N, CA, C and O of each residue as an XYZ file, in Angstrom:
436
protein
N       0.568     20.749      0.442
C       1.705     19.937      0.810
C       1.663     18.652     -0.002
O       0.739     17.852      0.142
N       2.758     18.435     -0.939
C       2.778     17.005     -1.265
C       2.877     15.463     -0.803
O       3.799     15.271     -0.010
N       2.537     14.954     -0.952
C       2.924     13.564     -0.101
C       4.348     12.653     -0.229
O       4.840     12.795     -1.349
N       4.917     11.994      0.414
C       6.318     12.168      0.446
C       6.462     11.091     -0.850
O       5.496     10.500     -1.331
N       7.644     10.971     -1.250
C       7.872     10.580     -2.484
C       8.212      8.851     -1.854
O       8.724      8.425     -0.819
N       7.567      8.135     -3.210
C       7.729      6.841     -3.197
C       7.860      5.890     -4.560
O       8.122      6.418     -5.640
N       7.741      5.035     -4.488
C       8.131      4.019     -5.941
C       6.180      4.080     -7.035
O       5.981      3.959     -8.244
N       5.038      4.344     -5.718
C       3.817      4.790     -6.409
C       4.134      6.227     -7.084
O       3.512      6.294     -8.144
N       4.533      6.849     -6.952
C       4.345      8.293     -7.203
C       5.754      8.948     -7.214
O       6.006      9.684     -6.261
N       6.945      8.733     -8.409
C       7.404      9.208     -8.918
C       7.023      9.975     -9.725
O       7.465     11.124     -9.696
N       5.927      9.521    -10.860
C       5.401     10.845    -11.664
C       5.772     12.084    -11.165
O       6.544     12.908    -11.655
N       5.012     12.130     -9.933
C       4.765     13.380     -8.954
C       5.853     14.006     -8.862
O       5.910     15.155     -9.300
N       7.070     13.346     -8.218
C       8.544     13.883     -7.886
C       9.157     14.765     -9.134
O       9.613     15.906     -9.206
N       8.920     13.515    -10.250
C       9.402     14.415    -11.921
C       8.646     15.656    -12.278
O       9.018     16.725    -12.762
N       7.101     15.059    -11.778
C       6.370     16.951    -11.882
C       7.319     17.785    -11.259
O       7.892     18.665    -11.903
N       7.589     17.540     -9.776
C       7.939     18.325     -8.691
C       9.364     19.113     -9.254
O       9.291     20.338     -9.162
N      10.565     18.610     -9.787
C      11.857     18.315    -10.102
C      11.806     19.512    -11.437
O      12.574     20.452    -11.638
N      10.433     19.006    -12.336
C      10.241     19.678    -13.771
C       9.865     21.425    -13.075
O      10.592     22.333    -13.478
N       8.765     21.755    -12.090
C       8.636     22.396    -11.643
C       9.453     23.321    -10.821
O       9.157     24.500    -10.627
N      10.404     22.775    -10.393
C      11.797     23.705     -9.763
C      12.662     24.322    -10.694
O      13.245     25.406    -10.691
N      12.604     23.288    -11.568
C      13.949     24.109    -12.909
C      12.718     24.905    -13.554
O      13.014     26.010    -14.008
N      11.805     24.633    -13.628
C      10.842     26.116    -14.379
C      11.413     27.216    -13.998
O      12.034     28.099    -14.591
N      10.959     26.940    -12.372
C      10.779     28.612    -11.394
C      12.325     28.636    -11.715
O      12.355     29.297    -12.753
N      13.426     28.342    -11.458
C      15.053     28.581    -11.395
C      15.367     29.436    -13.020
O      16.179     30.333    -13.244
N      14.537     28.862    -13.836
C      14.651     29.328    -15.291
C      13.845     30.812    -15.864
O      13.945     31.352    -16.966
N      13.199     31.130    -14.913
C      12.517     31.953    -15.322
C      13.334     33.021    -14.089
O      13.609     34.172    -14.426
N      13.631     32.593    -12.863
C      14.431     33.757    -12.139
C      15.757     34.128    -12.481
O      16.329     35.101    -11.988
N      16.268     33.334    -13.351
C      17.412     33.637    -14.229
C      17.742     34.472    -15.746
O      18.683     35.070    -16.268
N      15.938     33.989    -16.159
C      15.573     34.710    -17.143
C      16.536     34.025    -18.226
O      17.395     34.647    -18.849
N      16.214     32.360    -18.390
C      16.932     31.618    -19.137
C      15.545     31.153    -19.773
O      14.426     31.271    -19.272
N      15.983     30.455    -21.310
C      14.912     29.663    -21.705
C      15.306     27.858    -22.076
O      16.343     27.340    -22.490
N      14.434     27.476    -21.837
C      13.988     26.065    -22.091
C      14.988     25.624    -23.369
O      15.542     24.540    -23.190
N      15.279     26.263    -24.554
C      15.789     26.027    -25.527
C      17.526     26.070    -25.162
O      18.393     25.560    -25.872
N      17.670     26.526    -24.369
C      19.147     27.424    -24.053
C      19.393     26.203    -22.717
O      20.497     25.765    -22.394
N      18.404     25.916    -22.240
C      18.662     24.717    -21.363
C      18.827     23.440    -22.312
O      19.822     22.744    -22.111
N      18.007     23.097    -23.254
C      18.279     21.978    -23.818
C      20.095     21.661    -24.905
O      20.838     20.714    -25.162
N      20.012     23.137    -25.190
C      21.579     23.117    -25.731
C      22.679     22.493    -24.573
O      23.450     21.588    -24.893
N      22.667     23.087    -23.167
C      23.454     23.151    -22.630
C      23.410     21.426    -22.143
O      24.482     20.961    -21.756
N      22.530     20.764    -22.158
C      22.436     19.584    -21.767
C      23.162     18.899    -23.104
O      24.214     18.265    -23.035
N      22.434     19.132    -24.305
C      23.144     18.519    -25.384
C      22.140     17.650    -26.116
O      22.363     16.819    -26.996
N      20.639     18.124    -25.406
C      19.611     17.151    -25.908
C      18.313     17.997    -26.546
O      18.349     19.187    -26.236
N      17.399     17.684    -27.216
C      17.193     18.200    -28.142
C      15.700     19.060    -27.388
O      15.242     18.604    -26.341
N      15.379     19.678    -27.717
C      14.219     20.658    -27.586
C      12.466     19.858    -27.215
O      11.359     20.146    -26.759
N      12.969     19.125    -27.592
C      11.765     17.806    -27.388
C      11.696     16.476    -26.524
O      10.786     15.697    -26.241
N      13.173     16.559    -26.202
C      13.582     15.480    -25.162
C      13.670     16.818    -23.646
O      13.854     16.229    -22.581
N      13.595     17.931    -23.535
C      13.196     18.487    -22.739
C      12.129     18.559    -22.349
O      11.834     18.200    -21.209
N      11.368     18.989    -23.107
C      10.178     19.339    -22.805
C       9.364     17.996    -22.637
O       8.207     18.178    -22.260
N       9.702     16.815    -22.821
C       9.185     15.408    -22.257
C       9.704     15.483    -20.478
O       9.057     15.089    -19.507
N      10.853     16.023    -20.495
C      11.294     16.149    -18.936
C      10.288     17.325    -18.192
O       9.559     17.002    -17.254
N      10.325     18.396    -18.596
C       9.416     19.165    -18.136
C       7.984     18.817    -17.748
O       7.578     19.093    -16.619
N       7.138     18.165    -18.732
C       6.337     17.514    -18.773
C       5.889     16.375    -18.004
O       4.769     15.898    -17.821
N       7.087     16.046    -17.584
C       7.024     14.744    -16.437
C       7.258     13.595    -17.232
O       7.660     12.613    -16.607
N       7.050     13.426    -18.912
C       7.095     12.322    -19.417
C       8.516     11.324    -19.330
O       8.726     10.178    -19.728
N       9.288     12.226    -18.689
C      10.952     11.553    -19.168
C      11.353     12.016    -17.689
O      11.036     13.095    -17.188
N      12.070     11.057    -17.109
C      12.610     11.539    -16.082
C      13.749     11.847    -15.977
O      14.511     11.297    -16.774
N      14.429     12.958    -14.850
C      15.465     13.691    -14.971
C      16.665     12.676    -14.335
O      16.763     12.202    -13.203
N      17.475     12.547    -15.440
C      18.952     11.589    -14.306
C      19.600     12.788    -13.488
O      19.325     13.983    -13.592
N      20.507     12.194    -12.666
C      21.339     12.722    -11.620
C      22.190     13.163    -12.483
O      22.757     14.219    -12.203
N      22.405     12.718    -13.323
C      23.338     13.866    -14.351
C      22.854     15.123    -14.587
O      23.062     16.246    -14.129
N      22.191     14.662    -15.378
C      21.081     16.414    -15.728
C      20.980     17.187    -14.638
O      21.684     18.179    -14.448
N      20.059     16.754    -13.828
C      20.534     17.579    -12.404
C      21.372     18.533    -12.097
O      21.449     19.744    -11.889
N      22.015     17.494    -12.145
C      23.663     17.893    -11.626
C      24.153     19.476    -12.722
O      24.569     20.594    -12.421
N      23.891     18.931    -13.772
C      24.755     19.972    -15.064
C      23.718     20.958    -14.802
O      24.195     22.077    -14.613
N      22.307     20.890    -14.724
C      21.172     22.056    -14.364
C      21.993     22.786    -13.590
O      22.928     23.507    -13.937
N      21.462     22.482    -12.218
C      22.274     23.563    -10.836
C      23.722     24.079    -11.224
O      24.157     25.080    -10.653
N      24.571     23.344    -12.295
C      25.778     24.013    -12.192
C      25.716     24.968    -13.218
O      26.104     26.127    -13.068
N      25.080     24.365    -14.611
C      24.687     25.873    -15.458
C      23.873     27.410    -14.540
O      24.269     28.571    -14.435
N      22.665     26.734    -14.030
C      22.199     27.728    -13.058
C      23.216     28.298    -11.965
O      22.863     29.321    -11.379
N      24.365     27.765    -11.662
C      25.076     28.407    -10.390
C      23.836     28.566     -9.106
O      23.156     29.524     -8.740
N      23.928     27.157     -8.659
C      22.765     27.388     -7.699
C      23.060     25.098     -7.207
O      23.119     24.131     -7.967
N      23.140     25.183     -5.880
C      23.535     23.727     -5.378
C      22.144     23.179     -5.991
O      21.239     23.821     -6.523
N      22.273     21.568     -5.711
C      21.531     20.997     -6.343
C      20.079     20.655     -5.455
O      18.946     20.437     -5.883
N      20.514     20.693     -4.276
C      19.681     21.176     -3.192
C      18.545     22.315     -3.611
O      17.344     22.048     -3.594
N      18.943     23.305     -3.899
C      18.289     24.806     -4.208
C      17.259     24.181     -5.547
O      16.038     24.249     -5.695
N      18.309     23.577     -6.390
C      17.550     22.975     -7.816
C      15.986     21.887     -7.390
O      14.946     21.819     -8.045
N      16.276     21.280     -6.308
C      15.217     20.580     -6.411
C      14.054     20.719     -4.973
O      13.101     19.959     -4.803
N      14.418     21.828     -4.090
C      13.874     22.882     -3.137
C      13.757     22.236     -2.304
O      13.839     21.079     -2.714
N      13.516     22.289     -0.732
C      13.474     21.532      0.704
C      12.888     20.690      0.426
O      13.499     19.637      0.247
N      11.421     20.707      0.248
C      10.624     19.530      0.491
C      10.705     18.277     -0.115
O      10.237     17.204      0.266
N      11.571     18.636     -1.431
C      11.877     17.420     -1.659
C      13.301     16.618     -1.157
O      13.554     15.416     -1.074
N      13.881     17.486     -0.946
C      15.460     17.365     -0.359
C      15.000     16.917      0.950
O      16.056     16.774      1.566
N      14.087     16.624      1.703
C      14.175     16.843      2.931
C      13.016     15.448      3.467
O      12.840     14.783      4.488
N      12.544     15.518      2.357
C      11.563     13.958      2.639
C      12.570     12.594      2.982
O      13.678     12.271      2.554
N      11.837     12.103      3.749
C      12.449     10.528      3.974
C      11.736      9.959      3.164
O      10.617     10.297      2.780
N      12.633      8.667      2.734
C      11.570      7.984      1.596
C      12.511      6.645      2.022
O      13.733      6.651      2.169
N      11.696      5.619      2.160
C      11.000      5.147      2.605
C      10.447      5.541      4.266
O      11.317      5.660      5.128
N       9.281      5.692      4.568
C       9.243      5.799      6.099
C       9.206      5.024      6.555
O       8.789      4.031      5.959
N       9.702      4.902      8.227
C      10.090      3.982      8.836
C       9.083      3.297      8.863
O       7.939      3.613      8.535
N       9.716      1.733      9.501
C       8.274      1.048     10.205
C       8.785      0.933     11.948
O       9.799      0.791     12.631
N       7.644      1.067     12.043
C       7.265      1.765     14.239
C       8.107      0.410     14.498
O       8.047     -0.570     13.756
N       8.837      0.496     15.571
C       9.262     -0.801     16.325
C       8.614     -1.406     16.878
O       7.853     -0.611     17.429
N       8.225     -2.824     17.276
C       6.990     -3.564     17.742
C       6.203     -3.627     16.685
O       5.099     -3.902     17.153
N       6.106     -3.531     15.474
C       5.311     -3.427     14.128
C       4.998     -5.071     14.451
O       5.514     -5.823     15.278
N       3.895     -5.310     13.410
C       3.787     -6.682     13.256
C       4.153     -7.332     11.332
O       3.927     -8.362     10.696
N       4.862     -5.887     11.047
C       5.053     -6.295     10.151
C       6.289     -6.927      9.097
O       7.322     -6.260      9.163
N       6.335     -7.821      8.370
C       7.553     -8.431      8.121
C       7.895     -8.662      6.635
O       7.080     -8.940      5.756
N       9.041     -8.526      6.511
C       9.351     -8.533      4.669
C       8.877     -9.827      4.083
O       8.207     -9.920      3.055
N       9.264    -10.753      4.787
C       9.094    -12.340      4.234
C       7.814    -12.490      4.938
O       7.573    -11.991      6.037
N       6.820    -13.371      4.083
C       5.566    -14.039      4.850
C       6.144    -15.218      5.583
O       7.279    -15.679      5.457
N       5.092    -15.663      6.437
C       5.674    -17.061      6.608
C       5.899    -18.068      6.168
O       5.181    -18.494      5.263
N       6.932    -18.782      6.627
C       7.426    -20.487      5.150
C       8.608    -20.088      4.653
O       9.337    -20.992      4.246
N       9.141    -18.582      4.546
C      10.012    -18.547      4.222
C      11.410    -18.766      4.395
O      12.340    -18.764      3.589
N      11.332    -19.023      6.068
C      12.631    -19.543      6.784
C      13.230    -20.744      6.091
O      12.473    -21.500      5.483
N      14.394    -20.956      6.129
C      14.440    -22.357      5.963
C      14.352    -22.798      7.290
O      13.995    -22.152      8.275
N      14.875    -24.491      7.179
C      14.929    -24.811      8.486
C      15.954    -24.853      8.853
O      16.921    -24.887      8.091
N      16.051    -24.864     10.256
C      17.767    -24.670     10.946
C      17.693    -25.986     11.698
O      16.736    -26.739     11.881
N      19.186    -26.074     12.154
C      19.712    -27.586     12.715
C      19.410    -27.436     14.547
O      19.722    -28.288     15.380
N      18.849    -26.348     14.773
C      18.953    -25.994     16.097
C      20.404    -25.472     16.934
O      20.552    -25.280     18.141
N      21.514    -25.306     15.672
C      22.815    -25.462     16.610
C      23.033    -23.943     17.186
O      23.965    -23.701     17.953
């Protein structure tokens, strides 16, 4: 099980993301090269996405699942569709965005 996605560990998500369009590409019996045409980007700016080195925009995405005929949901599989990101903080927490000092001061009105 992965750990839920956050601003530490995007890498991970782009692994995760690179890893869904694999499996989608190979059950289609499409290749990597035939994906990079259809995007419009070059054979090496893919495979930096695949790789995790380059991350995937919501565009790409988007044009993926629709070349694949498959929602974008399916493209990037439950667990990631389905994580909350940020998790909550418990009510009664003691914890707070601003340290203290940061108030200004008020007039009392």
């Amino acid at each position: 099980m992965h750990e839920p996605a956050s601003a530490t560990n995007v890498g991970d998500v782009n692994q995760r993301v690179s890893s869904e369009v694999r499996a989608w590409l190979g059950r289609r019996q499409l290749t990597q090269r035939a994906l990079a045409q259809q995007l419009g980007i070059s054979a090496t700016s893919l495979s930096f996405r695949m790789k995790g080195k380059t991350p995937w925009s919501i565009a790409e995405l988007v044009a993926v699942s629709s070349w694949l005929q498959i929602s974008l949901a399916q493209l990037l599989g439950d667990e990631l569709v389905n994580e909350k990101n940020p998790q909550p903080v418990a009510e009664g927490s003691s914890f707070s965005v601003a340290g203290g000092g940061f108030e200004p001061p008020t007039s009392g009105l």
